[in-house]
Tab-separated table of C-alpha atoms in Angstrom:
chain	number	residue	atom	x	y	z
A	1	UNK	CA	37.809	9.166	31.260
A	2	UNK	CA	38.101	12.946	31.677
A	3	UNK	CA	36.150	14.554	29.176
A	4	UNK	CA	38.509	16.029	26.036
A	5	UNK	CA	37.320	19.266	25.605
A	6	UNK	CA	38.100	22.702	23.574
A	7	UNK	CA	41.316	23.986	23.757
A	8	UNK	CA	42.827	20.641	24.432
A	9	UNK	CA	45.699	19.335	22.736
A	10	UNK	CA	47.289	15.984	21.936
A	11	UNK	CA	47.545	12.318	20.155
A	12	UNK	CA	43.162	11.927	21.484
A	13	UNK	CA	42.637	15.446	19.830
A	14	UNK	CA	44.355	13.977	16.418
A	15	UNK	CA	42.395	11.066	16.665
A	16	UNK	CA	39.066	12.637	17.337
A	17	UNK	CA	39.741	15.164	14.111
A	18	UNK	CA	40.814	12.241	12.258
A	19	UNK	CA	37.683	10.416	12.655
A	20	UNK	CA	35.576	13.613	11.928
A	21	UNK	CA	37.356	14.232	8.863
A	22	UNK	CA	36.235	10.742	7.632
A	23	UNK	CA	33.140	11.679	8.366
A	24	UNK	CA	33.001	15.017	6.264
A	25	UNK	CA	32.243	16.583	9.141
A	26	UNK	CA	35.729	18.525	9.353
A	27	UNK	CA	37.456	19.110	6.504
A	28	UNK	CA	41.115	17.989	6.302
A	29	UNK	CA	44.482	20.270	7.442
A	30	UNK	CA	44.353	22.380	10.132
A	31	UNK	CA	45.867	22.390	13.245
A	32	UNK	CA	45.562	18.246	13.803
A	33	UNK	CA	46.540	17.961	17.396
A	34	UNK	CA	44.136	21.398	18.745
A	35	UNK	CA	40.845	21.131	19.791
A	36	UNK	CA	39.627	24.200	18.075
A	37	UNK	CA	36.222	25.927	17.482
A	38	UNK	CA	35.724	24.143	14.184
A	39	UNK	CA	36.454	20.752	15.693
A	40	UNK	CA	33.947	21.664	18.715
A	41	UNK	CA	31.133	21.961	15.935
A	42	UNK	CA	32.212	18.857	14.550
A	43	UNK	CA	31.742	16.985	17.757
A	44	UNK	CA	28.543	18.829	18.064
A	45	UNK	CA	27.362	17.624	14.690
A	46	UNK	CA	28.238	14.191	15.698
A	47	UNK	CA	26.352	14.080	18.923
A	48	UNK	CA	22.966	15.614	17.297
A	49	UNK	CA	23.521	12.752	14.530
A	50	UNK	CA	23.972	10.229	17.009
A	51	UNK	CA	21.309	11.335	19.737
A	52	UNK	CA	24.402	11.385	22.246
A	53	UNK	CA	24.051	14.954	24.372
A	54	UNK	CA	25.204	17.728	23.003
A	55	UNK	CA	27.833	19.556	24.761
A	56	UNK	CA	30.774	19.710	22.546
A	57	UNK	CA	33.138	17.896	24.126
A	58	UNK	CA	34.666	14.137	24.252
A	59	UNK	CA	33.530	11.793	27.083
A	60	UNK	CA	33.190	8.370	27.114
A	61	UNK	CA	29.897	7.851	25.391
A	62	UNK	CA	31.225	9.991	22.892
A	63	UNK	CA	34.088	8.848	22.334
A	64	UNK	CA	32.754	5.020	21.708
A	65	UNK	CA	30.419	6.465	19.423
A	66	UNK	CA	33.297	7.929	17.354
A	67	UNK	CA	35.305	4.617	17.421
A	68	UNK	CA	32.370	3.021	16.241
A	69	UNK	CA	31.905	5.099	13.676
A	70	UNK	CA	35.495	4.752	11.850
A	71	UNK	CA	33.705	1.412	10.355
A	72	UNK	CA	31.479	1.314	7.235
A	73	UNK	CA	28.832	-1.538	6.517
A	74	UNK	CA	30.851	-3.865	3.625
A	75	UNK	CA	34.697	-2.562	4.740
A	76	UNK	CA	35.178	-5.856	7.083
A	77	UNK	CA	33.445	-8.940	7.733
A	78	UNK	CA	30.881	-8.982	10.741
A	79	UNK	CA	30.509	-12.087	13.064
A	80	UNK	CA	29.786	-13.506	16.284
A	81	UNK	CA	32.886	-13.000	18.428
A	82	UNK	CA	33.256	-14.323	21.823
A	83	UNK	CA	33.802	-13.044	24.392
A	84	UNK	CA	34.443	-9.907	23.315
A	85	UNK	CA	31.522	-8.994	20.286
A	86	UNK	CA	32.101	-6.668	17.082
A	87	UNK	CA	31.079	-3.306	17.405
A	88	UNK	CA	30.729	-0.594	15.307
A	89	UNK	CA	28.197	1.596	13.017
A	90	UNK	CA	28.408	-1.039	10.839
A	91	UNK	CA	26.905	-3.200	12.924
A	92	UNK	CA	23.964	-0.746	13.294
A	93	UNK	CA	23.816	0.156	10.117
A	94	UNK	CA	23.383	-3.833	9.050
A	95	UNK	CA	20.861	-4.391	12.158
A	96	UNK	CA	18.438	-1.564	11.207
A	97	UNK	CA	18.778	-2.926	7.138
A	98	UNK	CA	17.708	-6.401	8.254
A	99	UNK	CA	14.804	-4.714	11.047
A	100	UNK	CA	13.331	-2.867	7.907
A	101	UNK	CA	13.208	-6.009	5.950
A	102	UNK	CA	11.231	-7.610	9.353
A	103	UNK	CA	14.205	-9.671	10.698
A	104	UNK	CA	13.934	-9.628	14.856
A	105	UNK	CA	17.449	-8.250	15.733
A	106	UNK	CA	15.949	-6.731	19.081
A	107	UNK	CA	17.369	-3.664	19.402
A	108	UNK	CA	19.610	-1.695	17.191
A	109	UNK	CA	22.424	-1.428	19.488
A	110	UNK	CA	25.300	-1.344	17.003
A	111	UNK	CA	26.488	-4.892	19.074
A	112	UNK	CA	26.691	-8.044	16.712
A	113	UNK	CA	25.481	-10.756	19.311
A	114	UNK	CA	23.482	-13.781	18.967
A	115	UNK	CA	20.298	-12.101	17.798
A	116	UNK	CA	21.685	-10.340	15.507
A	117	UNK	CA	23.835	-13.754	14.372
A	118	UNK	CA	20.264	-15.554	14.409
A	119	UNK	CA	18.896	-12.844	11.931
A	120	UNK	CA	21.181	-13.058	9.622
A	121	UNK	CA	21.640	-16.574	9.548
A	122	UNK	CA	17.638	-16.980	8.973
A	123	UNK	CA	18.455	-13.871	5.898
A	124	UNK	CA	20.963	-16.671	4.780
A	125	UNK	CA	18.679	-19.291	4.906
A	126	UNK	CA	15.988	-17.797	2.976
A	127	UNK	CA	18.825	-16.202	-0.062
A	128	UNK	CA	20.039	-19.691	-0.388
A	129	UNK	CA	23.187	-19.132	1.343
A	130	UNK	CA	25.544	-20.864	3.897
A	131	UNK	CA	23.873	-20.146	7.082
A	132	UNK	CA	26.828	-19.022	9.243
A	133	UNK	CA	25.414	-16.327	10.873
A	134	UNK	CA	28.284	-13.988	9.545
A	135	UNK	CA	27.536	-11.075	7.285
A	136	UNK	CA	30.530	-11.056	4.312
A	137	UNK	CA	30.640	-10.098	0.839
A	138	UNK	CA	28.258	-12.626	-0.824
A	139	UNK	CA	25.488	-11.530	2.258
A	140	UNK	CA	26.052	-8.128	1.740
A	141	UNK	CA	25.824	-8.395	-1.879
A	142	UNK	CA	22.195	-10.425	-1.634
A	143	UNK	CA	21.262	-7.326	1.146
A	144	UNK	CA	22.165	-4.941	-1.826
A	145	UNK	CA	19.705	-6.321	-3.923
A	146	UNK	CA	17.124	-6.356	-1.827
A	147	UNK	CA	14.218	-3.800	-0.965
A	148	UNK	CA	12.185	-3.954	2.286
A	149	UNK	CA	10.415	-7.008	3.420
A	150	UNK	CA	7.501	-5.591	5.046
A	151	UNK	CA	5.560	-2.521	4.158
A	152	UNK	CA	3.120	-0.350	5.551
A	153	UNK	CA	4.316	-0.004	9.079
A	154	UNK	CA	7.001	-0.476	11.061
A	155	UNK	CA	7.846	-4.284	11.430
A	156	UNK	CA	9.479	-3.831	14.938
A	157	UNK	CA	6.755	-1.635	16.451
A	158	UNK	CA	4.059	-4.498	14.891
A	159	UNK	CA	6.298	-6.920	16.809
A	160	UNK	CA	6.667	-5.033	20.067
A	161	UNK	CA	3.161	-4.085	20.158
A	162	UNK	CA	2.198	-7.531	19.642
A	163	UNK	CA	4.323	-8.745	22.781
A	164	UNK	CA	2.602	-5.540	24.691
A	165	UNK	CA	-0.762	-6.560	23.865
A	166	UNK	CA	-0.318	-10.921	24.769
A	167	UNK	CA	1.282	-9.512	27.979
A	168	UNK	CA	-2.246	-8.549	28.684
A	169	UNK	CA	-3.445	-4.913	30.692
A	170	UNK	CA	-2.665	-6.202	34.237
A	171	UNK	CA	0.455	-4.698	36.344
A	172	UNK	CA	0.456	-8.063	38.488
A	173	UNK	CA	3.350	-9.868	37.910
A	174	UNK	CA	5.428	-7.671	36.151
A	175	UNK	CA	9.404	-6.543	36.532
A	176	UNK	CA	10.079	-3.409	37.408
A	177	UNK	CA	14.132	-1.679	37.453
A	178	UNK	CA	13.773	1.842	38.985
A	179	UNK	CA	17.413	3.501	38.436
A	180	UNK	CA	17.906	6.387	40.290
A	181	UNK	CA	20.577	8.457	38.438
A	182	UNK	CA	24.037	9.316	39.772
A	183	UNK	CA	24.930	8.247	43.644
A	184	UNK	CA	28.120	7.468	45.371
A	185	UNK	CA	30.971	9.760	43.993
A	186	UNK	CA	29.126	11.510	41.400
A	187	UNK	CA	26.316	13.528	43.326
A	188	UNK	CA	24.700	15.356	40.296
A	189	UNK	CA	22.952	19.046	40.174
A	190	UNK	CA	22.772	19.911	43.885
A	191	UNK	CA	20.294	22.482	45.646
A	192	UNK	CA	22.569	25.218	46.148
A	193	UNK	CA	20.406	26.768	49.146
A	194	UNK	CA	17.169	26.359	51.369
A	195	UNK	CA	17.348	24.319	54.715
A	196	UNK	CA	17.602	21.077	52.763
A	197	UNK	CA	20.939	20.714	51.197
A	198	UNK	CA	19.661	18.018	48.188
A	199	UNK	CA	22.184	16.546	46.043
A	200	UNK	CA	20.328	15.122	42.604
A	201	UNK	CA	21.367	11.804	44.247
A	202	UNK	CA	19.736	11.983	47.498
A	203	UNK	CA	16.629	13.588	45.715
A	204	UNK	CA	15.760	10.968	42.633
A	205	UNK	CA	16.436	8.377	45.425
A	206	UNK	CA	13.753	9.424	47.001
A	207	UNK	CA	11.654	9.409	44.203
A	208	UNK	CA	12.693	5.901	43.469
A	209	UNK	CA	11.561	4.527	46.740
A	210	UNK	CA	8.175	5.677	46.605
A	211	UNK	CA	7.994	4.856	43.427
A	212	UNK	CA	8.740	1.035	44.417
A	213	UNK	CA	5.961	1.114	47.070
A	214	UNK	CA	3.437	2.499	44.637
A	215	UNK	CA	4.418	-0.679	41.983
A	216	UNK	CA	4.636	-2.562	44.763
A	217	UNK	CA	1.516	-2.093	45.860
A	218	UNK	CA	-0.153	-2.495	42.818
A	219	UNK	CA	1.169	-6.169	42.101
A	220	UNK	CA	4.443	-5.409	40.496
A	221	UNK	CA	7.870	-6.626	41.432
A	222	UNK	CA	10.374	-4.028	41.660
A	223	UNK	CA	13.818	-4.046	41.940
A	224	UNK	CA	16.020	-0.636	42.362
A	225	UNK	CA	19.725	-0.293	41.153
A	226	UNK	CA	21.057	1.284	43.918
A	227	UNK	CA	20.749	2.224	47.314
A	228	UNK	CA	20.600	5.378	48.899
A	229	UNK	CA	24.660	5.385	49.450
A	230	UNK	CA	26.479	3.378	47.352
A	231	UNK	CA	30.724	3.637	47.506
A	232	UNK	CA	30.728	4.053	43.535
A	233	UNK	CA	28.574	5.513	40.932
A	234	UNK	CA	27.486	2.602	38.718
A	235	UNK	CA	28.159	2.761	35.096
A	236	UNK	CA	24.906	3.255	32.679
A	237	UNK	CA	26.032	-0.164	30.891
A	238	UNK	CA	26.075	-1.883	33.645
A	239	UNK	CA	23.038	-0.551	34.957
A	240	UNK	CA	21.347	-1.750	31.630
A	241	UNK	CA	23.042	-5.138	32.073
A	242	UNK	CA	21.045	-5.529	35.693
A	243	UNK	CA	17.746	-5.285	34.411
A	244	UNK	CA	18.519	-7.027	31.293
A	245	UNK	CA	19.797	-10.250	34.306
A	246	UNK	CA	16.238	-9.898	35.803
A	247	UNK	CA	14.307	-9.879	32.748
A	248	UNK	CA	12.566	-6.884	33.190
A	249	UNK	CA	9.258	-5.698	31.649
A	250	UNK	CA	9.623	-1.956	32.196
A	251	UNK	CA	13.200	0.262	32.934
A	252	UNK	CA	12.533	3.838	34.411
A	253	UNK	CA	15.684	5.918	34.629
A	254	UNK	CA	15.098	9.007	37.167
A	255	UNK	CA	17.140	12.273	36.957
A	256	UNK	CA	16.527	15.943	37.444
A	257	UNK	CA	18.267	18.890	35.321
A	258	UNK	CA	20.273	21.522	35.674
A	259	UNK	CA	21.566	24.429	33.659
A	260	UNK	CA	23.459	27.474	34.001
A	261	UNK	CA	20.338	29.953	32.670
A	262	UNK	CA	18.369	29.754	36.645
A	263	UNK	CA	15.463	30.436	33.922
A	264	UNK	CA	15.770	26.991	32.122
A	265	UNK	CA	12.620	24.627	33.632
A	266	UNK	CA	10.580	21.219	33.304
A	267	UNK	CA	10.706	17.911	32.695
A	268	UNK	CA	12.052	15.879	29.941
A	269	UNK	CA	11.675	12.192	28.642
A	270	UNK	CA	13.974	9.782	26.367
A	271	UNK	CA	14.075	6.910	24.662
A	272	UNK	CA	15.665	4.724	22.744
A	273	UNK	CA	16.401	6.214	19.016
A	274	UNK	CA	18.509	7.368	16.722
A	275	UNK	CA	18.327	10.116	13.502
A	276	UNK	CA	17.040	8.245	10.946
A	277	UNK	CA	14.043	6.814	12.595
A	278	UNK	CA	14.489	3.539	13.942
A	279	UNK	CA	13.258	3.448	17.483
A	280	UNK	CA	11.968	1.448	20.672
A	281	UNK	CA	8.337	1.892	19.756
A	282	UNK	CA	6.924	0.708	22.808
A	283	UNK	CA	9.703	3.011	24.793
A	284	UNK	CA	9.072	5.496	22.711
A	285	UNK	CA	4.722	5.231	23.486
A	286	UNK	CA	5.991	5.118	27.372
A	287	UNK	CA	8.114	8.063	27.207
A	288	UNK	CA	5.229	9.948	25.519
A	289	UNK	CA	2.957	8.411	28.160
A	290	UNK	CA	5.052	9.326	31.132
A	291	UNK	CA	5.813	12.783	29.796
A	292	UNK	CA	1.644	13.684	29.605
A	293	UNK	CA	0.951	12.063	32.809
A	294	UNK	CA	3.842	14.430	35.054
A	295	UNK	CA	2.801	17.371	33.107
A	296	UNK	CA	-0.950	17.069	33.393
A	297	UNK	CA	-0.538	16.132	37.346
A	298	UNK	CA	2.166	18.746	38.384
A	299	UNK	CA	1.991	21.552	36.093
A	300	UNK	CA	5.495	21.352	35.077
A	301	UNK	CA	6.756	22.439	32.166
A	302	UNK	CA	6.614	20.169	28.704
A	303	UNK	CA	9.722	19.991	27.471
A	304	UNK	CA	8.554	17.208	25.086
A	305	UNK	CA	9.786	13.440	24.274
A	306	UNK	CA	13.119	12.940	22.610
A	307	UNK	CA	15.272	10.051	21.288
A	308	UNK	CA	18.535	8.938	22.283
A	309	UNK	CA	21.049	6.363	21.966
A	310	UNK	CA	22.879	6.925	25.423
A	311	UNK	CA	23.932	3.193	26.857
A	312	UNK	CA	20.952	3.119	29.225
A	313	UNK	CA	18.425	3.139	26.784
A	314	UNK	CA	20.554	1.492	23.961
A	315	UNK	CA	21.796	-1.468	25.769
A	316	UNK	CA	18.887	-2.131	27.568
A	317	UNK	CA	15.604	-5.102	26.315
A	318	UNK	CA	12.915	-3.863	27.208
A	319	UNK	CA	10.642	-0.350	26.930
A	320	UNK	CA	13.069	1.989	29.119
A	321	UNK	CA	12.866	5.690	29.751
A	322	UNK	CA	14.638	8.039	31.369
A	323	UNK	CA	12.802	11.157	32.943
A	324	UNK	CA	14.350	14.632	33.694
A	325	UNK	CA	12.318	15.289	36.597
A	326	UNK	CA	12.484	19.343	36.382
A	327	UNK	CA	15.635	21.360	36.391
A	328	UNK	CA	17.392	21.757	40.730
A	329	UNK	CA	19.011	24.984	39.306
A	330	UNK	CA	15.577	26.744	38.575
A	331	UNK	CA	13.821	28.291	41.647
A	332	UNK	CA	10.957	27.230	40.966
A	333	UNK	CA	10.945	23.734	39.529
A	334	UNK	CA	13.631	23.086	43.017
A	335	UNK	CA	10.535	24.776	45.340
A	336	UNK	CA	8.240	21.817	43.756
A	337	UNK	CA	11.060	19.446	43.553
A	338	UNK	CA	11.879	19.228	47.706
A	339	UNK	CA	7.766	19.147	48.300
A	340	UNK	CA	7.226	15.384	49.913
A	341	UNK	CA	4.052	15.956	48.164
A	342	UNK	CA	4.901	17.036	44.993
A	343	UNK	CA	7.234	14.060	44.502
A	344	UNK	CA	4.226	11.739	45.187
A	345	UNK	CA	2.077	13.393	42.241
A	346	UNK	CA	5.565	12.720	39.986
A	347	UNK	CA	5.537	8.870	41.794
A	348	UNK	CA	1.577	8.195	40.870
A	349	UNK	CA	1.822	10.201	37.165
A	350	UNK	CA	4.563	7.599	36.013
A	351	UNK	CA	2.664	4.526	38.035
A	352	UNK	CA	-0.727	5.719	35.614
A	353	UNK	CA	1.777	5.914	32.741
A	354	UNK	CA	3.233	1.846	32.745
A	355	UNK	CA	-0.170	1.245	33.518
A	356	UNK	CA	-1.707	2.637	30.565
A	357	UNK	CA	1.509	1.053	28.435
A	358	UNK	CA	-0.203	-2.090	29.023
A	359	UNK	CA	-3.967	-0.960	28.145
A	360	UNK	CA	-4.667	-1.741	24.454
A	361	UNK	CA	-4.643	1.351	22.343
A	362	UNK	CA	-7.825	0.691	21.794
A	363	UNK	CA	-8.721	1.173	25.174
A	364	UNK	CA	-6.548	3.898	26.653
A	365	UNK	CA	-7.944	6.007	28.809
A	366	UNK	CA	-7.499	10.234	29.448
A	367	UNK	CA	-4.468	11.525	30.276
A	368	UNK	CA	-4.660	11.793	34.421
A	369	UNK	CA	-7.679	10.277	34.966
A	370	UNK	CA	-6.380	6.809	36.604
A	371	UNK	CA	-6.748	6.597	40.134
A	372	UNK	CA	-3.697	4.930	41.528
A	373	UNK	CA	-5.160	4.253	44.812
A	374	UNK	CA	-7.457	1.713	42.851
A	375	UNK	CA	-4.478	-0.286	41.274
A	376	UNK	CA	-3.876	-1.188	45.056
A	377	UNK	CA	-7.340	-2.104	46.058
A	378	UNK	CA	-7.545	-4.333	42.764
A	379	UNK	CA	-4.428	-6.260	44.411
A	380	UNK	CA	-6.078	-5.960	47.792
A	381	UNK	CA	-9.417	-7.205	47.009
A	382	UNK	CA	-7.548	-10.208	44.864
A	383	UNK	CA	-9.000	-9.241	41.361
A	384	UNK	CA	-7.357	-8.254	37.653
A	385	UNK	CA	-7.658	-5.573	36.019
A	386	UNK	CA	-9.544	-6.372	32.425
């Protein structure tokens, strides 16, 4: 959809300003069918909330977020619908009240599917009620009376770490999906000069491919989203959906950045999360991992960690990131960013990172200090790494 944006008008604006109102983020009367300055902050507000992007206007992730968010936990019934599933900020606000009493609803992805069914049925079971797997008044009336289940620490980063640490430190044998950002009608930032015309397309492309030989070489199976000219830009969800069909271990987003201030520079990394704390912990300890490892190895600028709840990083079932590889419209981050060389420091920082995801804490190592070239001869020479 084109994004609805200010000074729009129409039957979207009304609806958008009808759904901030019930939010108390815009108070009532006003112009209903304008998209004004007041309702720009709104939106605004309502992205920051929701760890969408901020730009102040309506697109599509933005706009599901707001229809999502007409619905209150307890003002309908939640079940298991197929094929079409209930969404809705209840739904998210019901998975991350059964993940802080320790039920496994994977992520909190404001989706009611099975997992989410199975939690609540288990809930059920253990309250004495009909197991159905659907949450209605009496279920939400036992969840009202209830505290958290499990305290001191955060039951779903206990249970991801736990999966992290069986896996065991190796790279051998794992699934790898490598998304490079944008591609077939939607280009991204582009160089605007030098004798290199790079779109954002072409360039994170390249950074995907040798990124797969470098995993590749070092045991791992790797699988990439797109190729280097697809017809159509693939949709995040559905870019989530292919490496949730493979079963991957590890999902690395790439993108660069772009911004009208030529002064605005360095790289970026997200994960899952939203405002009030619950998070992918062992996507958020990647993210923090790949973010040290690219700044420590190319000197770009930190621009820190953050959480999100885009559809890439939502939707997706296993530790997933998505790096901002610099910014194309700053001079200097594009004079690194079309190096052949430079890209291969970015390639082996984020091999050392999912490398180090899979050390025990215990056990990490310095930031920068593995040697990717030795991940290949361990392959080579036959051998684990222990």
């Amino acid at each position: 959809m084109r994004p609805i944006r200010p000074g729009d008008r129409g039957p979207a604006v009304t609806e958008i300003r009808t759904v901030l109102t019930g939010l108390e983020l815009l108070p009532s009367g006003g112009h209903g069918d304008e998209f004004d300055v007041a309702t720009e902050r709104a939106v605004r507000a309502f992205q920051q909330s929701r760890g969408l992007s901020v730009d102040g206007r309506v697109g599509t992730e933005t706009w599901q977020a707001l229809d999502a968010a007409r619905w209150r936990l307890g003002a309908r019934t939640l079940y298991h619908a197929v094929p079409k599933p209930l969404i809705g900020e209840d739904v998210r606000s019901l998975q991350e009240r059964l993940l802080e009493m320790g039920y496994d609803v994977g992520r909190a992805d404001a989706i009611y599917g099975i997992r989410t069914t199975r939690a609540v049925a288990q809930f059920q079971r253990e309250m004495g009620l009909k197991p159905d797997g659907a949450c209605g008044p009496h279920t939400m009336s036992a969840l009202r009376r209830l505290g958290r289940k499990v305290v001191g620490g955060r039951p779903q980063w206990l249970r991801e770490s736990d999966a992290i640490r069986q896996a065991g430190p190796t790279l051998v044998g794992r699934t790898v999906v490598i998304d490079p950002g944008h591609g077939g009608t939607d280009p991204g930032e582009v160089v605007p000069d030098g004798p290199l015309r790079w779109t954002e397309a072409d360039l994170v492309h390249d950074l995907a491919s040798r990124l797969e030989g470098r995993l590749a070489a070092a045991g791992v199976r790797v699988q990439l989203t797109r190729g280097p000219a697809p017809l159509t830009c693939l949709p995040d969800a559905d870019r989530a959906q292919l490496a949730n069909s493979l079963g991957a271990d590890v999902f690395i987003s790439l993108h660069t950045d772009g911004h009208a201030n030529p002064a605005a520079n360095g790289v970026a990394t997200y994960h899952y999360g939203t405002d009030n704390g619950v998070t992918s912990a062992t996507g958020e300890r990647l993210a923090g991992l790949v973010q040290r490892e690219i700044v420590a190895r190319t000197g770009l600028r930190d621009c820190r960690t953050h959480a999100k709840t885009w559809d890439l990083l939502r939707l997706t079932r296993m530790p997933a990131v998505r790096v901002e590889v610099g910014y194309l419209t700053s001079p200097e981050d594009r004079a690194r960013l079309v190096d052949p060389r430079f890209r291969d420091r970015v390639v082996e920082a984020i091999v050392a990172a999912v490398q180090r995801m899979y050390f025990p804490i215990e056990r990490d190592v310095p930031t920068g200090s593995i040697d990717v070239s030795e991940l290949r001869a361990v392959v080579a020479a036959g051998t684990v790494v222990d």
